[in-house]
Amino acid sequence: MKKTLVLLLFSAIFSACSTNDDNLLNNPNLINLNFRLQLNLDFPEYNDLQFPGNSFVTYNEGIRGVVVYNINNSQYTAFELSDPNHPPSNCSAMTVEGVVATCNCEDGNSYNIITGELLEGDGEYAMKPYRIERRGNTIEVYN
């Protein structure tokens, strides 16, 4: 009887802790690519990332590109630039202006590159985040 009660208690605890975020993380529109991008801040093309509020965009990594944003020199974000609410296509690569990434498809979804959240348009998915670490003057972005 005690074992059954303990099992029921653990089941209740674990089910209470589960969320529906699995749907947000397992986006059917975007595949999981393995890549590693190293940005040496000593190089001129990455110089803007040495200052908070600046970003760097590359269309050579990820599915349709990657944006890296410097929040405060110790916190950075990195997101996929393929609109998460469209299968990859010619128009799904997003362009970045300030802190907003905008899809080039007809619906014009726009996202915040600091949080990845959908700002305008239709869709259930936020931007796909990538892992990011800063070691000295090198920023490493990877999946």
mmCIF file of N, CA and C in Angstrom:
data_model
loop_
_atom_site.group_PDB
_atom_site.id
_atom_site.type_symbol
_atom_site.label_atom_id
_atom_site.label_comp_id
_atom_site.label_asym_id
_atom_site.label_seq_id
_atom_site.Cartn_x
_atom_site.Cartn_y
_atom_site.Cartn_z
ATOM 1 N N MET A 1 0.817 -1.194 0.000
ATOM 2 C CA MET A 1 0.000 0.000 0.000
ATOM 3 C C MET A 1 0.861 1.259 0.000
ATOM 4 N N LYS A 2 1.931 1.246 0.833
ATOM 5 C CA LYS A 2 2.823 2.394 0.890
ATOM 6 C C LYS A 2 3.520 2.622 -0.447
ATOM 7 N N LYS A 3 3.955 1.547 -1.093
ATOM 8 C CA LYS A 3 4.640 1.661 -2.381
ATOM 9 C C LYS A 3 3.717 2.261 -3.428
ATOM 10 N N THR A 4 2.475 1.837 -3.432
ATOM 11 C CA THR A 4 1.502 2.368 -4.388
ATOM 12 C C THR A 4 1.272 3.853 -4.144
ATOM 13 N N LEU A 5 1.177 4.239 -2.882
ATOM 14 C CA LEU A 5 0.973 5.637 -2.534
ATOM 15 C C LEU A 5 2.177 6.491 -2.956
ATOM 16 N N VAL A 6 3.379 5.981 -2.730
ATOM 17 C CA VAL A 6 4.587 6.694 -3.125
ATOM 18 C C VAL A 6 4.651 6.821 -4.652
ATOM 19 N N LEU A 7 4.328 5.756 -5.372
ATOM 20 C CA LEU A 7 4.323 5.820 -6.835
ATOM 21 C C LEU A 7 3.307 6.826 -7.351
ATOM 22 N N LEU A 8 2.136 6.862 -6.756
ATOM 23 C CA LEU A 8 1.120 7.838 -7.160
ATOM 24 C C LEU A 8 1.590 9.262 -6.875
ATOM 25 N N LEU A 9 2.255 9.454 -5.741
ATOM 26 C CA LEU A 9 2.766 10.771 -5.395
ATOM 27 C C LEU A 9 3.821 11.224 -6.408
ATOM 28 N N PHE A 10 4.777 10.351 -6.755
ATOM 29 C CA PHE A 10 5.788 10.692 -7.750
ATOM 30 C C PHE A 10 5.167 10.932 -9.121
ATOM 31 N N SER A 11 4.174 10.157 -9.489
ATOM 32 C CA SER A 11 3.496 10.358 -10.773
ATOM 33 C C SER A 11 2.834 11.723 -10.829
ATOM 34 N N ALA A 12 2.203 12.108 -9.731
ATOM 35 C CA ALA A 12 1.543 13.416 -9.677
ATOM 36 C C ALA A 12 2.561 14.539 -9.775
ATOM 37 N N ILE A 13 3.691 14.377 -9.096
ATOM 38 C CA ILE A 13 4.729 15.411 -9.135
ATOM 39 C C ILE A 13 5.296 15.555 -10.534
ATOM 40 N N PHE A 14 5.644 14.433 -11.166
ATOM 41 C CA PHE A 14 6.230 14.505 -12.508
ATOM 42 C C PHE A 14 5.251 14.991 -13.558
ATOM 43 N N SER A 15 3.998 14.637 -13.445
ATOM 44 C CA SER A 15 3.026 15.124 -14.426
ATOM 45 C C SER A 15 2.739 16.602 -14.224
ATOM 46 N N ALA A 16 2.846 17.088 -12.997
ATOM 47 C CA ALA A 16 2.642 18.510 -12.731
ATOM 48 C C ALA A 16 3.791 19.338 -13.284
ATOM 49 N N CYS A 17 4.962 18.743 -13.381
ATOM 50 C CA CYS A 17 6.139 19.464 -13.876
ATOM 51 C C CYS A 17 6.232 19.478 -15.396
ATOM 52 N N SER A 18 5.499 18.640 -16.081
ATOM 53 C CA SER A 18 5.599 18.612 -17.532
ATOM 54 C C SER A 18 4.887 19.818 -18.126
ATOM 55 N N THR A 19 5.374 20.250 -19.284
ATOM 56 C CA THR A 19 4.781 21.398 -19.952
ATOM 57 C C THR A 19 4.460 21.026 -21.389
ATOM 58 N N ASN A 20 3.833 21.940 -22.075
ATOM 59 C CA ASN A 20 3.541 21.747 -23.487
ATOM 60 C C ASN A 20 4.631 22.356 -24.357
ATOM 61 N N ASP A 21 5.784 22.694 -23.756
ATOM 62 C CA ASP A 21 6.877 23.285 -24.510
ATOM 63 C C ASP A 21 7.473 22.315 -25.525
ATOM 64 N N ASP A 22 7.215 21.013 -25.376
ATOM 65 C CA ASP A 22 7.726 20.057 -26.349
ATOM 66 C C ASP A 22 7.253 20.411 -27.752
ATOM 67 N N ASN A 23 6.021 20.883 -27.867
ATOM 68 C CA ASN A 23 5.481 21.283 -29.160
ATOM 69 C C ASN A 23 6.250 22.476 -29.716
ATOM 70 N N LEU A 24 6.668 23.391 -28.830
ATOM 71 C CA LEU A 24 7.400 24.566 -29.286
ATOM 72 C C LEU A 24 8.836 24.223 -29.652
ATOM 73 N N LEU A 25 9.422 23.247 -28.965
ATOM 74 C CA LEU A 25 10.808 22.885 -29.227
ATOM 75 C C LEU A 25 10.942 21.960 -30.423
ATOM 76 N N ASN A 26 9.968 21.107 -30.650
ATOM 77 C CA ASN A 26 10.017 20.155 -31.764
ATOM 78 C C ASN A 26 9.254 20.717 -32.951
ATOM 79 N N ASN A 27 9.840 21.704 -33.556
ATOM 80 C CA ASN A 27 9.207 22.381 -34.682
ATOM 81 C C ASN A 27 9.326 21.509 -35.931
ATOM 82 N N PRO A 28 8.192 21.117 -36.538
ATOM 83 C CA PRO A 28 8.248 20.270 -37.729
ATOM 84 C C PRO A 28 8.776 21.001 -38.970
ATOM 85 N N ASN A 29 8.837 22.330 -38.919
ATOM 86 C CA ASN A 29 9.317 23.098 -40.073
ATOM 87 C C ASN A 29 10.836 23.192 -40.147
ATOM 88 N N LEU A 30 11.519 23.024 -39.008
ATOM 89 C CA LEU A 30 12.963 23.231 -38.972
ATOM 90 C C LEU A 30 13.683 21.968 -38.510
ATOM 91 N N ILE A 31 14.674 21.557 -39.279
ATOM 92 C CA ILE A 31 15.455 20.385 -38.910
ATOM 93 C C ILE A 31 16.534 20.788 -37.896
ATOM 94 N N ASN A 32 17.074 19.803 -37.185
ATOM 95 C CA ASN A 32 18.173 20.049 -36.258
ATOM 96 C C ASN A 32 19.491 19.814 -36.974
ATOM 97 N N LEU A 33 20.197 20.882 -37.248
ATOM 98 C CA LEU A 33 21.508 20.796 -37.884
ATOM 99 C C LEU A 33 22.588 20.805 -36.826
ATOM 100 N N ASN A 34 23.648 20.070 -37.055
ATOM 101 C CA ASN A 34 24.817 20.157 -36.186
ATOM 102 C C ASN A 34 25.821 21.077 -36.855
ATOM 103 N N PHE A 35 26.156 22.153 -36.171
ATOM 104 C CA PHE A 35 27.170 23.061 -36.678
ATOM 105 C C PHE A 35 27.839 23.753 -35.500
ATOM 106 N N ARG A 36 28.972 24.330 -35.758
ATOM 107 C CA ARG A 36 29.722 25.079 -34.750
ATOM 108 C C ARG A 36 30.298 26.302 -35.452
ATOM 109 N N LEU A 37 29.919 27.471 -34.963
ATOM 110 C CA LEU A 37 30.364 28.730 -35.547
ATOM 111 C C LEU A 37 31.208 29.458 -34.510
ATOM 112 N N GLN A 38 32.445 29.790 -34.858
ATOM 113 C CA GLN A 38 33.313 30.520 -33.942
ATOM 114 C C GLN A 38 33.542 31.920 -34.486
ATOM 115 N N LEU A 39 33.270 32.914 -33.636
ATOM 116 C CA LEU A 39 33.427 34.311 -34.013
ATOM 117 C C LEU A 39 34.526 34.917 -33.148
ATOM 118 N N ASN A 40 35.652 35.245 -33.753
ATOM 119 C CA ASN A 40 36.761 35.858 -33.034
ATOM 120 C C ASN A 40 36.536 37.368 -33.032
ATOM 121 N N LEU A 41 36.297 37.932 -31.858
ATOM 122 C CA LEU A 41 35.976 39.352 -31.753
ATOM 123 C C LEU A 41 37.146 40.266 -32.107
ATOM 124 N N ASP A 42 38.333 39.703 -32.275
ATOM 125 C CA ASP A 42 39.476 40.500 -32.713
ATOM 126 C C ASP A 42 39.408 40.805 -34.208
ATOM 127 N N PHE A 43 38.579 40.058 -34.947
ATOM 128 C CA PHE A 43 38.450 40.283 -36.379
ATOM 129 C C PHE A 43 37.456 41.420 -36.641
ATOM 130 N N PRO A 44 37.743 42.280 -37.608
ATOM 131 C CA PRO A 44 36.895 43.454 -37.865
ATOM 132 C C PRO A 44 35.431 43.125 -38.174
ATOM 133 N N GLU A 45 35.161 42.009 -38.868
ATOM 134 C CA GLU A 45 33.765 41.713 -39.238
ATOM 135 C C GLU A 45 32.871 41.401 -38.029
ATOM 136 N N TYR A 46 33.483 41.056 -36.884
ATOM 137 C CA TYR A 46 32.720 40.753 -35.677
ATOM 138 C C TYR A 46 32.841 41.853 -34.630
ATOM 139 N N ASN A 47 33.447 42.959 -34.977
ATOM 140 C CA ASN A 47 33.712 44.047 -34.037
ATOM 141 C C ASN A 47 32.448 44.553 -33.345
ATOM 142 N N ASP A 48 31.327 44.635 -34.051
ATOM 143 C CA ASP A 48 30.079 45.136 -33.455
ATOM 144 C C ASP A 48 29.640 44.307 -32.251
ATOM 145 N N LEU A 49 29.991 43.027 -32.225
ATOM 146 C CA LEU A 49 29.575 42.169 -31.110
ATOM 147 C C LEU A 49 30.319 42.475 -29.815
ATOM 148 N N GLN A 50 31.285 43.378 -29.856
ATOM 149 C CA GLN A 50 31.967 43.772 -28.635
ATOM 150 C C GLN A 50 31.173 44.803 -27.844
ATOM 151 N N PHE A 51 30.073 45.275 -28.404
ATOM 152 C CA PHE A 51 29.295 46.335 -27.770
ATOM 153 C C PHE A 51 27.841 45.895 -27.583
ATOM 154 N N PRO A 52 27.281 46.074 -26.372
ATOM 155 C CA PRO A 52 25.887 45.693 -26.126
ATOM 156 C C PRO A 52 24.918 46.390 -27.091
ATOM 157 N N GLY A 53 23.905 45.655 -27.486
ATOM 158 C CA GLY A 53 22.891 46.205 -28.377
ATOM 159 C C GLY A 53 23.177 45.981 -29.848
ATOM 160 N N ASN A 54 24.278 45.319 -30.158
ATOM 161 C CA ASN A 54 24.631 45.061 -31.554
ATOM 162 C C ASN A 54 24.464 43.588 -31.889
ATOM 163 N N SER A 55 24.319 43.330 -33.171
ATOM 164 C CA SER A 55 24.136 41.951 -33.623
ATOM 165 C C SER A 55 25.042 41.662 -34.814
ATOM 166 N N PHE A 56 25.186 40.379 -35.088
ATOM 167 C CA PHE A 56 25.923 39.902 -36.258
ATOM 168 C C PHE A 56 25.040 38.878 -36.954
ATOM 169 N N VAL A 57 24.940 38.969 -38.272
ATOM 170 C CA VAL A 57 24.121 38.059 -39.064
ATOM 171 C C VAL A 57 25.001 37.348 -40.078
ATOM 172 N N THR A 58 24.829 36.037 -40.176
ATOM 173 C CA THR A 58 25.486 35.276 -41.230
ATOM 174 C C THR A 58 24.440 34.377 -41.883
ATOM 175 N N TYR A 59 24.514 34.289 -43.194
ATOM 176 C CA TYR A 59 23.609 33.401 -43.934
ATOM 177 C C TYR A 59 24.351 32.146 -44.398
ATOM 178 N N ASN A 60 25.554 31.908 -43.843
ATOM 179 C CA ASN A 60 26.365 30.762 -44.216
ATOM 180 C C ASN A 60 26.251 29.591 -43.245
ATOM 181 N N GLU A 61 25.563 29.753 -42.151
ATOM 182 C CA GLU A 61 25.394 28.698 -41.138
ATOM 183 C C GLU A 61 23.914 28.517 -40.854
ATOM 184 N N GLY A 62 23.587 27.441 -40.156
ATOM 185 C CA GLY A 62 22.192 27.167 -39.833
ATOM 186 C C GLY A 62 21.416 26.742 -41.066
ATOM 187 N N ILE A 63 20.102 26.844 -40.991
ATOM 188 C CA ILE A 63 19.247 26.456 -42.110
ATOM 189 C C ILE A 63 19.207 27.577 -43.151
ATOM 190 N N ARG A 64 18.835 28.775 -42.720
ATOM 191 C CA ARG A 64 18.788 29.947 -43.600
ATOM 192 C C ARG A 64 19.624 31.093 -43.049
ATOM 193 N N GLY A 65 20.384 30.832 -41.989
ATOM 194 C CA GLY A 65 21.228 31.868 -41.403
ATOM 195 C C GLY A 65 21.122 31.867 -39.886
ATOM 196 N N VAL A 66 22.002 32.646 -39.269
ATOM 197 C CA VAL A 66 22.055 32.753 -37.808
ATOM 198 C C VAL A 66 22.255 34.215 -37.450
ATOM 199 N N VAL A 67 21.560 34.664 -36.404
ATOM 200 C CA VAL A 67 21.781 35.998 -35.858
ATOM 201 C C VAL A 67 22.288 35.839 -34.425
ATOM 202 N N VAL A 68 23.333 36.604 -34.090
ATOM 203 C CA VAL A 68 23.898 36.632 -32.739
ATOM 204 C C VAL A 68 23.709 38.047 -32.215
ATOM 205 N N TYR A 69 23.226 38.182 -30.984
ATOM 206 C CA TYR A 69 22.943 39.492 -30.390
ATOM 207 C C TYR A 69 23.658 39.621 -29.052
ATOM 208 N N ASN A 70 24.327 40.737 -28.835
ATOM 209 C CA ASN A 70 25.017 41.029 -27.577
ATOM 210 C C ASN A 70 24.065 41.793 -26.663
ATOM 211 N N ILE A 71 23.653 41.164 -25.567
ATOM 212 C CA ILE A 71 22.753 41.821 -24.618
ATOM 213 C C ILE A 71 23.534 42.763 -23.708
ATOM 214 N N ASN A 72 24.601 42.246 -23.064
ATOM 215 C CA ASN A 72 25.349 43.075 -22.106
ATOM 216 C C ASN A 72 26.807 42.649 -21.936
ATOM 217 N N ASN A 73 27.410 42.132 -22.948
ATOM 218 C CA ASN A 73 28.795 41.644 -22.963
ATOM 219 C C ASN A 73 29.025 40.365 -22.166
ATOM 220 N N SER A 74 28.070 39.934 -21.370
ATOM 221 C CA SER A 74 28.200 38.629 -20.720
ATOM 222 C C SER A 74 27.044 37.716 -21.123
ATOM 223 N N GLN A 75 26.003 38.285 -21.696
ATOM 224 C CA GLN A 75 24.865 37.506 -22.187
ATOM 225 C C GLN A 75 24.678 37.784 -23.672
ATOM 226 N N TYR A 76 24.545 36.687 -24.416
ATOM 227 C CA TYR A 76 24.332 36.762 -25.857
ATOM 228 C C TYR A 76 23.179 35.837 -26.210
ATOM 229 N N THR A 77 22.525 36.118 -27.316
ATOM 230 C CA THR A 77 21.526 35.201 -27.849
ATOM 231 C C THR A 77 21.922 34.842 -29.278
ATOM 232 N N ALA A 78 21.459 33.678 -29.716
ATOM 233 C CA ALA A 78 21.691 33.251 -31.096
ATOM 234 C C ALA A 78 20.451 32.504 -31.564
ATOM 235 N N PHE A 79 19.947 32.868 -32.721
ATOM 236 C CA PHE A 79 18.733 32.260 -33.258
ATOM 237 C C PHE A 79 18.892 31.939 -34.735
ATOM 238 N N GLU A 80 18.127 30.936 -35.163
ATOM 239 C CA GLU A 80 18.015 30.558 -36.575
ATOM 240 C C GLU A 80 17.240 31.647 -37.310
ATOM 241 N N LEU A 81 17.669 31.946 -38.533
ATOM 242 C CA LEU A 81 16.996 32.966 -39.335
ATOM 243 C C LEU A 81 16.038 32.409 -40.373
ATOM 244 N N SER A 82 15.652 31.144 -40.243
ATOM 245 C CA SER A 82 14.585 30.600 -41.069
ATOM 246 C C SER A 82 13.297 30.759 -40.267
ATOM 247 N N ASP A 83 12.283 31.365 -40.856
ATOM 248 C CA ASP A 83 11.018 31.584 -40.132
ATOM 249 C C ASP A 83 10.517 30.251 -39.589
ATOM 250 N N PRO A 84 10.338 30.136 -38.279
ATOM 251 C CA PRO A 84 9.935 28.869 -37.686
ATOM 252 C C PRO A 84 8.506 28.447 -38.022
ATOM 253 N N ASN A 85 7.738 29.359 -38.594
ATOM 254 C CA ASN A 85 6.347 29.048 -38.919
ATOM 255 C C ASN A 85 6.129 28.785 -40.400
ATOM 256 N N HIS A 86 7.233 28.532 -41.124
ATOM 257 C CA HIS A 86 7.196 28.154 -42.539
ATOM 258 C C HIS A 86 8.222 27.055 -42.779
ATOM 259 N N PRO A 87 7.921 26.110 -43.649
ATOM 260 C CA PRO A 87 8.996 25.211 -44.092
ATOM 261 C C PRO A 87 10.032 26.056 -44.841
ATOM 262 N N PRO A 88 11.308 25.705 -44.779
ATOM 263 C CA PRO A 88 12.324 26.489 -45.485
ATOM 264 C C PRO A 88 11.998 26.638 -46.971
ATOM 265 N N SER A 89 12.088 27.861 -47.447
ATOM 266 C CA SER A 89 11.827 28.171 -48.853
ATOM 267 C C SER A 89 12.628 29.420 -49.215
ATOM 268 N N ASN A 90 12.478 29.883 -50.432
ATOM 269 C CA ASN A 90 13.196 31.084 -50.863
ATOM 270 C C ASN A 90 12.814 32.311 -50.047
ATOM 271 N N CYS A 91 11.576 32.390 -49.599
ATOM 272 C CA CYS A 91 11.138 33.584 -48.871
ATOM 273 C C CYS A 91 11.261 33.452 -47.352
ATOM 274 N N SER A 92 11.563 32.268 -46.839
ATOM 275 C CA SER A 92 11.539 32.078 -45.380
ATOM 276 C C SER A 92 12.786 32.581 -44.661
ATOM 277 N N ALA A 93 13.843 32.944 -45.391
ATOM 278 C CA ALA A 93 15.033 33.524 -44.757
ATOM 279 C C ALA A 93 14.679 34.922 -44.263
ATOM 280 N N MET A 94 14.945 35.183 -42.993
ATOM 281 C CA MET A 94 14.568 36.466 -42.406
ATOM 282 C C MET A 94 15.705 37.476 -42.503
ATOM 283 N N THR A 95 15.327 38.734 -42.579
ATOM 284 C CA THR A 95 16.289 39.832 -42.548
ATOM 285 C C THR A 95 16.178 40.508 -41.191
ATOM 286 N N VAL A 96 17.284 41.081 -40.731
ATOM 287 C CA VAL A 96 17.333 41.688 -39.402
ATOM 288 C C VAL A 96 17.522 43.187 -39.535
ATOM 289 N N GLU A 97 16.682 43.916 -38.810
ATOM 290 C CA GLU A 97 16.823 45.363 -38.699
ATOM 291 C C GLU A 97 16.623 45.725 -37.231
ATOM 292 N N GLY A 98 17.656 46.235 -36.607
ATOM 293 C CA GLY A 98 17.594 46.511 -35.169
ATOM 294 C C GLY A 98 17.474 45.205 -34.408
ATOM 295 N N VAL A 99 16.421 45.073 -33.596
ATOM 296 C CA VAL A 99 16.199 43.841 -32.824
ATOM 297 C C VAL A 99 15.044 43.023 -33.394
ATOM 298 N N VAL A 100 14.671 43.292 -34.636
ATOM 299 C CA VAL A 100 13.538 42.607 -35.253
ATOM 300 C C VAL A 100 14.000 41.838 -36.495
ATOM 301 N N ALA A 101 13.639 40.552 -36.522
ATOM 302 C CA ALA A 101 13.878 39.712 -37.706
ATOM 303 C C ALA A 101 12.542 39.540 -38.412
ATOM 304 N N THR A 102 12.515 39.797 -39.713
ATOM 305 C CA THR A 102 11.270 39.755 -40.470
ATOM 306 C C THR A 102 11.377 38.752 -41.611
ATOM 307 N N CYS A 103 10.330 37.938 -41.726
ATOM 308 C CA CYS A 103 10.225 36.955 -42.797
ATOM 309 C C CYS A 103 9.879 37.674 -44.093
ATOM 310 N N ASN A 104 10.412 37.175 -45.200
ATOM 311 C CA ASN A 104 10.163 37.790 -46.501
ATOM 312 C C ASN A 104 8.971 37.178 -47.230
ATOM 313 N N CYS A 105 8.265 36.234 -46.585
ATOM 314 C CA CYS A 105 7.066 35.654 -47.194
ATOM 315 C C CYS A 105 5.910 36.647 -47.077
ATOM 316 N N GLU A 106 4.802 36.329 -47.707
ATOM 317 C CA GLU A 106 3.662 37.246 -47.767
ATOM 318 C C GLU A 106 3.132 37.675 -46.406
ATOM 319 N N ASP A 107 3.133 36.758 -45.421
ATOM 320 C CA ASP A 107 2.565 37.115 -44.121
ATOM 321 C C ASP A 107 3.460 38.058 -43.328
ATOM 322 N N GLY A 108 4.750 38.107 -43.647
ATOM 323 C CA GLY A 108 5.659 39.055 -43.007
ATOM 324 C C GLY A 108 5.796 38.874 -41.503
ATOM 325 N N ASN A 109 5.856 37.636 -41.024
ATOM 326 C CA ASN A 109 6.057 37.407 -39.592
ATOM 327 C C ASN A 109 7.299 38.150 -39.123
ATOM 328 N N SER A 110 7.226 38.712 -37.915
ATOM 329 C CA SER A 110 8.407 39.356 -37.348
ATOM 330 C C SER A 110 8.626 38.863 -35.926
ATOM 331 N N TYR A 111 9.913 38.797 -35.532
ATOM 332 C CA TYR A 111 10.328 38.201 -34.271
ATOM 333 C C TYR A 111 11.340 39.099 -33.580
ATOM 334 N N ASN A 112 11.379 39.023 -32.259
ATOM 335 C CA ASN A 112 12.363 39.726 -31.454
ATOM 336 C C ASN A 112 13.622 38.864 -31.383
ATOM 337 N N ILE A 113 14.792 39.390 -31.780
ATOM 338 C CA ILE A 113 16.010 38.582 -31.792
ATOM 339 C C ILE A 113 16.663 38.469 -30.406
ATOM 340 N N ILE A 114 16.115 39.153 -29.418
ATOM 341 C CA ILE A 114 16.627 39.013 -28.056
ATOM 342 C C ILE A 114 15.937 37.842 -27.362
ATOM 343 N N THR A 115 14.626 37.720 -27.568
ATOM 344 C CA THR A 115 13.846 36.667 -26.908
ATOM 345 C C THR A 115 13.419 35.557 -27.855
ATOM 346 N N GLY A 116 13.367 35.842 -29.150
ATOM 347 C CA GLY A 116 12.915 34.874 -30.135
ATOM 348 C C GLY A 116 11.409 34.831 -30.309
ATOM 349 N N GLU A 117 10.674 35.632 -29.545
ATOM 350 C CA GLU A 117 9.223 35.576 -29.596
ATOM 351 C C GLU A 117 8.649 36.225 -30.857
ATOM 352 N N LEU A 118 7.486 35.713 -31.269
ATOM 353 C CA LEU A 118 6.759 36.256 -32.416
ATOM 354 C C LEU A 118 6.168 37.604 -32.025
ATOM 355 N N LEU A 119 6.478 38.639 -32.790
ATOM 356 C CA LEU A 119 5.963 39.980 -32.510
ATOM 357 C C LEU A 119 4.723 40.300 -33.329
ATOM 358 N N GLU A 120 4.753 39.877 -34.595
ATOM 359 C CA GLU A 120 3.657 40.201 -35.503
ATOM 360 C C GLU A 120 3.513 39.087 -36.516
ATOM 361 N N GLY A 121 2.263 38.751 -36.843
ATOM 362 C CA GLY A 121 1.997 37.717 -37.831
ATOM 363 C C GLY A 121 1.340 36.509 -37.198
ATOM 364 N N ASP A 122 1.282 35.440 -37.971
ATOM 365 C CA ASP A 122 0.628 34.215 -37.532
ATOM 366 C C ASP A 122 1.653 33.123 -37.294
ATOM 367 N N GLY A 123 1.398 32.328 -36.291
ATOM 368 C CA GLY A 123 2.262 31.184 -36.061
ATOM 369 C C GLY A 123 2.271 30.778 -34.602
ATOM 370 N N GLU A 124 2.629 29.523 -34.379
ATOM 371 C CA GLU A 124 2.673 29.016 -33.008
ATOM 372 C C GLU A 124 4.085 28.831 -32.493
ATOM 373 N N TYR A 125 5.090 29.012 -33.350
ATOM 374 C CA TYR A 125 6.470 28.753 -32.962
ATOM 375 C C TYR A 125 7.274 30.039 -32.810
ATOM 376 N N ALA A 126 8.152 30.045 -31.821
ATOM 377 C CA ALA A 126 9.124 31.121 -31.647
ATOM 378 C C ALA A 126 10.366 30.763 -32.458
ATOM 379 N N MET A 127 11.307 31.681 -32.546
ATOM 380 C CA MET A 127 12.552 31.431 -33.278
ATOM 381 C C MET A 127 13.310 30.277 -32.629
ATOM 382 N N LYS A 128 14.007 29.516 -33.448
ATOM 383 C CA LYS A 128 14.797 28.378 -32.960
ATOM 384 C C LYS A 128 16.086 28.907 -32.334
ATOM 385 N N PRO A 129 16.282 28.681 -31.011
ATOM 386 C CA PRO A 129 17.509 29.168 -30.362
ATOM 387 C C PRO A 129 18.683 28.227 -30.581
ATOM 388 N N TYR A 130 19.865 28.787 -30.576
ATOM 389 C CA TYR A 130 21.099 28.009 -30.610
ATOM 390 C C TYR A 130 21.874 28.279 -29.328
ATOM 391 N N ARG A 131 22.721 27.333 -28.961
ATOM 392 C CA ARG A 131 23.571 27.509 -27.784
ATOM 393 C C ARG A 131 24.668 28.498 -28.130
ATOM 394 N N ILE A 132 25.086 29.239 -27.103
ATOM 395 C CA ILE A 132 26.117 30.246 -27.322
ATOM 396 C C ILE A 132 26.973 30.370 -26.064
ATOM 397 N N GLU A 133 28.286 30.482 -26.263
ATOM 398 C CA GLU A 133 29.227 30.649 -25.161
ATOM 399 C C GLU A 133 30.294 31.655 -25.583
ATOM 400 N N ARG A 134 30.722 32.455 -24.606
ATOM 401 C CA ARG A 134 31.840 33.366 -24.862
ATOM 402 C C ARG A 134 33.026 32.904 -24.027
ATOM 403 N N ARG A 135 34.147 32.721 -24.682
ATOM 404 C CA ARG A 135 35.403 32.352 -24.026
ATOM 405 C C ARG A 135 36.456 33.361 -24.456
ATOM 406 N N GLY A 136 36.797 34.259 -23.560
ATOM 407 C CA GLY A 136 37.754 35.298 -23.912
ATOM 408 C C GLY A 136 37.185 36.173 -25.013
ATOM 409 N N ASN A 137 37.897 36.264 -26.118
ATOM 410 C CA ASN A 137 37.439 37.069 -27.255
ATOM 411 C C ASN A 137 36.795 36.236 -28.356
ATOM 412 N N THR A 138 36.384 35.026 -28.007
ATOM 413 C CA THR A 138 35.735 34.151 -28.984
ATOM 414 C C THR A 138 34.320 33.834 -28.533
ATOM 415 N N ILE A 139 33.389 33.975 -29.457
ATOM 416 C CA ILE A 139 32.010 33.571 -29.214
ATOM 417 C C ILE A 139 31.771 32.312 -30.041
ATOM 418 N N GLU A 140 31.235 31.306 -29.403
ATOM 419 C CA GLU A 140 30.959 30.047 -30.102
ATOM 420 C C GLU A 140 29.451 29.800 -30.111
ATOM 421 N N VAL A 141 28.916 29.587 -31.302
ATOM 422 C CA VAL A 141 27.490 29.288 -31.497
ATOM 423 C C VAL A 141 27.403 27.878 -32.027
ATOM 424 N N TYR A 142 26.527 27.061 -31.436
ATOM 425 C CA TYR A 142 26.425 25.679 -31.880
ATOM 426 C C TYR A 142 25.045 25.121 -31.567
ATOM 427 N N ASN A 143 24.765 23.970 -32.183
ATOM 428 C CA ASN A 143 23.506 23.289 -31.957
ATOM 429 C C ASN A 143 23.784 21.916 -31.405
#
